[in-house]
C-alpha positions as a printed NumPy array, in Angstrom:
array([[-127.6  ,  -75.917,  142.944],
       [-129.119,  -72.431,  142.614],
       [-132.834,  -71.927,  142.534],
       [-134.41 ,  -71.249,  139.157],
       [-137.375,  -68.875,  139.188],
       [-140.165,  -69.138,  136.692],
       [-143.303,  -67.149,  136.025],
       [-145.758,  -69.894,  136.979],
       [-147.534,  -69.081,  140.21 ],
       [-148.783,  -71.901,  142.393],
       [-151.534,  -71.914,  144.929],
       [-151.169,  -72.968,  148.513],
       [-148.407,  -72.453,  151.002],
       [-145.374,  -74.511,  151.702],
       [-141.827,  -74.467,  152.97 ],
       [-138.44 ,  -75.548,  151.591],
       [-139.274,  -79.208,  152.095],
       [-142.61 ,  -79.118,  150.309],
       [-143.623,  -82.142,  148.243],
       [-142.976,  -82.314,  144.523],
       [-145.77 ,  -81.112,  142.281],
       [-147.503,  -83.458,  139.919],
       [-145.06 ,  -84.484,  137.193],
       [-144.974,  -81.617,  134.739],
       [-143.067,  -81.587,  131.485],
       [-142.   ,  -78.56 ,  129.523],
       [-141.949,  -78.322,  125.784],
       [-138.352,  -79.561,  125.721],
       [-139.378,  -83.116,  126.583],
       [-140.772,  -83.588,  123.088],
       [-137.253,  -84.301,  121.882],
       [-136.886,  -87.606,  123.749],
       [-135.611,  -90.178,  121.21 ],
       [-137.795,  -93.167,  120.401],
       [-137.196,  -96.482,  118.656],
       [-139.813,  -96.103,  115.939],
       [-142.79 ,  -94.08 ,  114.817],
       [-145.064,  -95.841,  117.294],
       [-143.418,  -93.893,  120.115],
       [-141.839,  -96.837,  121.939],
       [-138.934,  -95.982,  124.202],
       [-135.33 ,  -96.898,  123.559],
       [-134.611, -100.597,  123.973],
       [-131.652,  -99.773,  126.22 ],
       [-133.624,  -97.523,  128.562],
       [-132.723,  -98.575,  132.091],
       [-136.255,  -97.794,  133.241],
       [-138.048, -100.269,  130.978],
       [-135.62 , -103.141,  130.484],
       [-135.811, -106.416,  132.387],
       [-132.454, -106.82 ,  134.073],
       [-133.052, -110.553,  134.574],
       [-133.073, -111.29 ,  130.842],
       [-130.363, -108.9  ,  129.669],
       [-127.298, -110.24 ,  127.931],
       [-123.838, -109.154,  129.038],
       [-123.42 , -107.137,  125.839],
       [-126.545, -105.08 ,  126.529],
       [-125.515, -104.521,  130.143],
       [-122.112, -103.263,  129.077],
       [-123.695, -100.995,  126.465],
       [-125.954,  -99.457,  129.109],
       [-122.973,  -98.995,  131.435],
       [-121.129,  -97.198,  128.65 ],
       [-124.067,  -94.874,  127.93 ],
       [-125.263,  -93.866,  131.387],
       [-125.801,  -90.221,  130.509],
       [-128.023,  -89.016,  127.645],
       [-126.482,  -87.433,  124.571],
       [-125.035,  -83.908,  124.964],
       [-127.936,  -82.236,  123.147],
       [-130.562,  -83.741,  125.416],
       [-132.317,  -81.348,  127.838],
       [-133.537,  -82.892,  131.061],
       [-137.209,  -82.246,  131.927],
       [-137.692,  -80.029,  134.984],
       [-139.931,  -80.274,  138.016],
       [-141.545,  -77.417,  139.922],
       [-141.023,  -77.003,  143.652],
       [-142.727,  -74.552,  146.033],
       [-140.484,  -72.023,  147.68 ],
       [-141.582,  -68.793,  149.334],
       [-138.146,  -67.297,  148.833],
       [-138.675,  -67.197,  145.082],
       [-140.57 ,  -64.307,  143.594],
       [-142.844,  -66.612,  141.669],
       [-143.263,  -68.965,  144.606],
       [-141.801,  -71.89 ,  142.669],
       [-138.448,  -72.967,  141.31 ],
       [-137.332,  -75.468,  138.728],
       [-135.155,  -78.48 ,  139.324],
       [-133.954,  -81.151,  136.889],
       [-131.31 ,  -83.827,  136.635],
       [-127.771,  -82.447,  136.509],
       [-125.039,  -83.783,  134.21 ],
       [-122.395,  -83.217,  136.862],
       [-123.926,  -86.008,  138.924],
       [-122.847,  -88.601,  136.373],
       [-119.213,  -87.645,  136.992],
       [-119.644,  -87.546,  140.749],
       [-121.603,  -90.804,  140.999],
       [-120.263,  -93.359,  138.524],
       [-122.992,  -95.883,  139.313],
       [-126.088,  -93.945,  138.192],
       [-127.881,  -94.035,  134.839],
       [-130.721,  -91.881,  133.559],
       [-134.016,  -93.22 ,  132.21 ],
       [-135.72 ,  -90.993,  129.667],
       [-139.002,  -92.867,  129.915],
       [-139.174,  -92.532,  133.721],
       [-137.291,  -89.221,  134.037],
       [-135.338,  -90.696,  136.907],
       [-132.046,  -92.17 ,  138.015],
       [-131.211,  -95.813,  138.693],
       [-128.244,  -97.399,  140.422],
       [-126.701,  -99.731,  137.854],
       [-124.709, -101.641,  140.451],
       [-127.732, -102.466,  142.604],
       [-130.005, -103.104,  139.611],
       [-127.707, -105.392,  137.618],
       [-125.934, -107.051,  140.574],
       [-128.351, -106.846,  143.509],
       [-127.592, -107.919,  147.031],
       [-128.926, -111.413,  147.675],
       [-129.697, -110.83 ,  151.352],
       [-132.748, -108.714,  150.544],
       [-131.277, -105.47 ,  151.876],
       [-131.66 , -103.532,  148.643],
       [-134.309, -100.766,  148.59 ],
       [-136.861, -100.171,  145.874],
       [-135.727,  -96.602,  145.142],
       [-132.914,  -96.458,  142.576],
       [-133.421, -100.165,  141.826],
       [-137.005, -100.935,  140.869],
       [-138.288,  -97.367,  141.185],
       [-136.678,  -94.285,  139.617],
       [-135.141,  -91.596,  141.768],
       [-136.306,  -88.104,  140.752],
       [-136.234,  -86.013,  143.92 ],
       [-133.861,  -83.553,  142.312],
       [-133.916,  -81.14 ,  145.25 ],
       [-132.255,  -83.681,  147.543],
       [-130.431,  -85.706,  144.902],
       [-126.837,  -85.047,  145.993],
       [-127.487,  -85.875,  149.626],
       [-129.59 ,  -88.965,  148.892],
       [-127.111,  -90.36 ,  146.361],
       [-124.248,  -89.943,  148.845],
       [-126.241,  -91.831,  151.482],
       [-126.943,  -94.624,  149.003],
       [-123.264,  -94.862,  148.054],
       [-122.319,  -95.427,  151.715],
       [-124.605,  -98.43 ,  152.268],
       [-123.163, -101.915,  152.602],
       [-125.398, -103.551,  150.002],
       [-124.367, -100.915,  147.453],
       [-120.675, -101.481,  148.176],
       [-121.093, -105.219,  147.563],
       [-122.888, -104.547,  144.277],
       [-120.173, -102.104,  143.162],
       [-117.52 , -104.795,  143.662],
       [-119.444, -107.126,  141.37 ],
       [-120.04 , -104.303,  138.89 ],
       [-116.331, -103.467,  138.679],
       [-115.507, -107.122,  138.13 ],
       [-118.064, -107.255,  135.33 ],
       [-116.542, -104.192,  133.644],
       [-113.052, -105.682,  133.792],
       [-114.24 , -108.958,  132.297],
       [-115.974, -107.124,  129.444],
       [-112.874, -105.087,  128.632],
       [-110.5  , -108.037,  129.052],
       [-112.265, -111.143,  127.751],
       [-109.562, -113.427,  129.142],
       [-110.84 , -112.709,  132.669],
       [-114.305, -114.096,  131.966],
       [-115.038, -117.529,  133.388],
       [-117.153, -118.615,  130.423],
       [-114.451, -117.517,  127.969],
       [-111.808, -119.392,  129.949],
       [-113.998, -122.486,  130.013],
       [-114.575, -122.256,  126.261],
       [-110.857, -121.785,  125.626],
       [-110.   , -124.746,  127.839],
       [-112.649, -126.886,  126.17 ],
       [-111.384, -125.876,  122.728],
       [-107.828, -126.819,  123.73 ],
       [-109.002, -130.196,  125.061],
       [-110.994, -130.866,  121.879],
       [-108.006, -129.961,  119.69 ],
       [-105.729, -132.235,  121.73 ],
       [-108.184, -135.138,  121.548],
       [-108.482, -134.674,  117.796],
       [-104.704, -134.862,  117.45 ],
       [-104.73 , -138.099,  119.452],
       [-107.483, -139.614,  117.316],
       [-105.738, -138.41 ,  114.153],
       [-102.568, -140.298,  115.113],
       [-104.57 , -143.447,  115.829],
       [-106.462, -143.131,  112.557],
       [-103.141, -142.933,  110.728],
       [-102.179, -146.309,  112.206],
       [-105.537, -147.806,  111.263],
       [-105.268, -146.447,  107.734],
       [-101.757, -147.902,  107.396],
       [-102.997, -151.362,  108.373],
       [-106.127, -151.138,  106.251],
       [-104.355, -150.148,  103.047],
       [-101.972, -153.096,  103.422],
       [-104.62 , -155.614,  104.572],
       [-102.841, -156.129,  107.887],
       [-104.653, -157.588,  110.894],
       [-105.053, -155.007,  113.65 ],
       [-105.029, -157.318,  116.641],
       [-102.683, -160.057,  117.736],
       [-103.113, -163.203,  119.812],
       [-104.137, -161.255,  122.934],
       [-105.282, -157.703,  122.471],
       [-106.346, -156.949,  126.047],
       [-102.786, -156.706,  127.453],
       [-103.758, -159.301,  130.058],
       [-101.144, -161.865,  129.081],
       [ -97.428, -161.825,  128.424],
       [ -97.778, -162.295,  124.684],
       [ -95.349, -160.162,  122.715],
       [ -97.688, -160.175,  119.732],
       [ -99.954, -157.225,  120.508],
       [-100.988, -156.771,  116.912],
       [ -99.954, -154.294,  114.247],
       [-102.129, -151.481,  115.551],
       [-100.652, -151.308,  119.041],
       [ -97.16 , -151.877,  117.71 ],
       [ -97.61 , -148.963,  115.324],
       [ -98.829, -146.808,  118.222],
       [ -95.693, -147.735,  120.131],
       [ -93.544, -147.019,  117.082],
       [ -95.065, -143.548,  116.62 ],
       [ -94.331, -142.682,  120.251],
       [ -90.723, -143.813,  119.885],
       [ -90.475, -141.808,  116.653],
       [ -91.395, -138.593,  118.465],
       [ -95.198, -138.345,  118.519],
       [ -95.424, -136.242,  121.704],
       [ -99.214, -136.034,  121.527],
       [ -99.613, -139.795,  121.86 ],
       [ -96.844, -139.966,  124.444],
       [ -98.517, -137.376,  126.686],
       [-101.859, -139.082,  126.19 ],
       [-100.66 , -142.454,  127.486],
       [ -98.754, -140.815,  130.34 ],
       [-101.794, -138.933,  131.662],
       [-104.845, -140.951,  130.609],
       [-106.676, -143.498,  132.696],
       [-106.14 , -147.177,  131.98 ],
       [-109.75 , -147.411,  130.829],
       [-109.461, -144.387,  128.514],
       [-106.546, -145.254,  126.23 ],
       [-108.848, -145.664,  123.187],
       [-106.787, -148.59 ,  121.916],
       [-109.174, -151.4  ,  122.869],
       [-110.841, -153.564,  120.256],
       [-114.086, -151.643,  120.827],
       [-112.397, -148.301,  120.154],
       [-110.654, -149.736,  117.104],
       [-113.964, -150.924,  115.677],
       [-115.599, -147.55 ,  116.322],
       [-112.773, -145.745,  114.552],
       [-113.003, -148.202,  111.663],
       [-116.717, -147.447,  111.437],
       [-115.913, -143.732,  111.19 ],
       [-113.442, -144.43 ,  108.379],
       [-116.005, -146.62 ,  106.646],
       [-118.673, -143.898,  106.87 ],
       [-116.308, -141.325,  105.41 ],
       [-115.375, -143.626,  102.507],
       [-119.025, -144.412,  101.795],
       [-119.859, -140.703,  101.796],
       [-117.143, -139.952,   99.235],
       [-118.326, -142.815,   96.999],
       [-121.947, -141.662,   97.093],
       [-120.945, -138.06 ,   96.366],
       [-118.958, -139.268,   93.356],
       [-121.962, -141.222,   92.079],
       [-124.32 , -138.26 ,   92.468],
       [-121.895, -135.82 ,   90.817],
       [-122.099, -137.538,   87.414],
       [-123.131, -135.008,   84.745],
       [-125.803, -137.261,   83.221],
       [-127.376, -138.165,   86.567],
       [-126.621, -140.414,   89.495],
       [-127.153, -143.677,   87.635],
       [-125.278, -146.766,   88.721],
       [-125.259, -150.536,   88.76 ],
       [-124.807, -152.946,   91.632],
       [-122.729, -156.089,   91.932],
       [-123.068, -158.399,   94.882],
       [-122.084, -161.869,   95.937],
       [-121.794, -163.79 ,   99.17 ],
       [-118.755, -165.684,  100.335],
       [-117.716, -167.468,  103.518],
       [-114.816, -166.026,  105.49 ],
       [-112.254, -167.99 ,  107.514],
       [-114.725, -168.194,  110.408],
       [-117.323, -169.761,  108.089],
       [-119.57 , -166.69 ,  108.313],
       [-121.422, -165.688,  105.172],
       [-120.37 , -162.182,  104.083],
       [-122.281, -160.255,  101.433],
       [-120.297, -157.708,   99.438],
       [-122.092, -154.84 ,   97.699],
       [-120.233, -153.03 ,   94.903],
       [-121.371, -149.931,   93.011],
       [-120.43 , -149.671,   89.351],
       [-120.657, -146.261,   87.706],
       [-118.868, -144.022,   85.231],
       [-116.422, -141.204,   86.023],
       [-115.306, -139.088,   83.047],
       [-116.296, -141.895,   80.688],
       [-114.336, -144.546,   82.585],
       [-116.25 , -147.292,   84.441],
       [-115.243, -147.681,   88.085],
       [-116.231, -150.159,   90.764],
       [-116.277, -149.308,   94.467],
       [-117.029, -151.591,   97.39 ],
       [-119.815, -149.813,   99.278],
       [-120.694, -152.315,  101.991],
       [-119.667, -155.659,  103.416],
       [-122.146, -157.127,  105.849],
       [-123.164, -160.389,  107.444],
       [-125.733, -162.487,  105.578],
       [-127.305, -164.792,  108.119],
       [-129.307, -166.593,  105.443],
       [-128.54 , -166.798,  101.737],
       [-131.914, -167.499,  100.191],
       [-133.121, -164.852,   97.775],
       [-136.208, -164.241,   99.881],
       [-134.143, -163.567,  103.02 ],
       [-131.604, -161.351,  101.284],
       [-134.319, -159.033,  100.027],
       [-136.923, -159.126,  102.775],
       [-134.266, -158.285,  105.323],
       [-133.397, -155.305,  103.106],
       [-129.696, -156.096,  103.128],
       [-129.15 , -154.508,   99.742],
       [-131.992, -152.004,   99.669],
       [-131.426, -150.871,  103.229],
       [-127.709, -150.425,  102.618],
       [-128.356, -148.251,   99.573],
       [-130.971, -146.193,  101.398],
       [-128.838, -145.689,  104.517],
       [-126.021, -144.348,  102.358],
       [-128.286, -141.961,  100.474],
       [-128.316, -143.862,   97.174],
       [-131.625, -143.799,   95.298],
       [-132.467, -147.356,   94.252],
       [-134.721, -145.998,   91.487],
       [-131.559, -144.869,   89.673],
       [-130.134, -148.405,   89.595],
       [-129.836, -149.549,   85.971],
       [-128.101, -152.927,   86.301],
       [-127.432, -155.688,   88.778],
       [-124.777, -158.328,   88.372],
       [-124.82 , -161.542,   90.392],
       [-123.621, -165.108,   90.061],
       [-125.66 , -167.851,   88.468],
       [-126.8  , -169.5  ,   91.691],
       [-130.533, -169.885,   92.051],
       [-130.754, -167.937,   95.274],
       [-129.147, -164.916,   93.561],
       [-130.33 , -164.93 ,   89.933],
       [-133.5  , -167.028,   90.192],
       [-136.358, -165.441,   88.245],
       [-138.982, -166.046,   90.943],
       [-137.432, -165.873,   94.426],
       [-133.887, -164.916,   93.536],
       [-132.254, -161.784,   94.821],
       [-132.164, -160.251,   91.336],
       [-135.909, -160.737,   90.925],
       [-136.599, -159.153,   94.301],
       [-134.394, -156.164,   93.521],
       [-136.335, -155.594,   90.297],
       [-139.456, -155.029,   92.413],
       [-137.761, -151.976,   93.936],
       [-136.205, -150.711,   90.703],
       [-138.122, -151.823,   87.629],
       [-135.665, -150.402,   85.085],
       [-132.544, -152.268,   86.146],
       [-131.197, -155.122,   84.023],
       [-129.961, -158.364,   85.559],
       [-126.647, -159.734,   84.274],
       [-124.873, -162.966,   85.081],
       [-121.501, -163.16 ,   86.723],
       [-119.612, -164.234,   83.576],
       [-120.472, -160.901,   81.94 ],
       [-118.772, -158.915,   84.663],
       [-115.568, -157.141,   83.828],
       [-114.317, -157.96 ,   87.284],
       [-114.835, -161.025,   89.428],
       [-117.209, -160.053,   92.209],
       [-116.405, -162.672,   94.864],
       [-115.164, -160.825,   97.956]])
């Protein structure tokens, strides 16, 4: 690079290797871009950013904008030289260096160069220097020679390998490990959903036709041929060409088939929650408000357990409808127990139904349900004072479940 004379005389003597003068800026440095009126530097300035907290997008943006815009004029520095008429010469950063050294980037705030490879992907053995990494390089007089020496170091070569790999992964997203992991996870999730969807179809088939899911032995421990409708439907779907289920049972562990009674009950709970959500949304979507009535009664099942059924009665487009919201175990059937245990109130609250909007309650004539003092109807009135209690014979539909 040729020497540039200027008219500024400097005092003192020196030779070609004299030290750099105190950082001087010419009037051209006033054009350095800033983020805002406060004078803060660019957010992507390599000299002020924290490389440890940078995202991959910001790193790639800095790599793509290593050199300042074409209209930018680099600030110069003054060097002593007796061969110049003025005794000094100017030196500044050269744009040709960015073509010759693909790893450097310029910092406007520091007026210096940084090695992007060593700064973003440093050597872990501690061999990296401070210059070009944590400190800017601005010895313009010896820049070409010093940058060539830096490019030949082993720690720089290792960092360049990692830098090139980073560039490739940014250009081709399929090469990124995190993207591959996300894609693989998405494929696994989609496959598992298809498996669960097939099983839910079998459960829905049995539920709509009131068919028992399980047979005499559901754990596959015995030789019983009666495995229950659910497992037989699973087998039928595989034979009918459900490749998703077929691959699942061919590759899954014996303890991860998701056909056990526990898994069946969990899936049934999911179906129940979805049905309850749709019922509640239908109640709340009424144009005149989410008003409703409740009907409930307890009955013993075949195992002699007391089951309490809770039905919501409301109007849809002027037509009264009744939907079973909950069926739960009633350990005691006194009015005091039914209410204090919050069987009805808790069920309504857990499903997002406001009990204050209840306008009627229909129960049978038994004392524990319709008694005026300790009956369930009387206790419910304490929570919703505007509801009206009706006896079972006034119901349009028999409420025994």
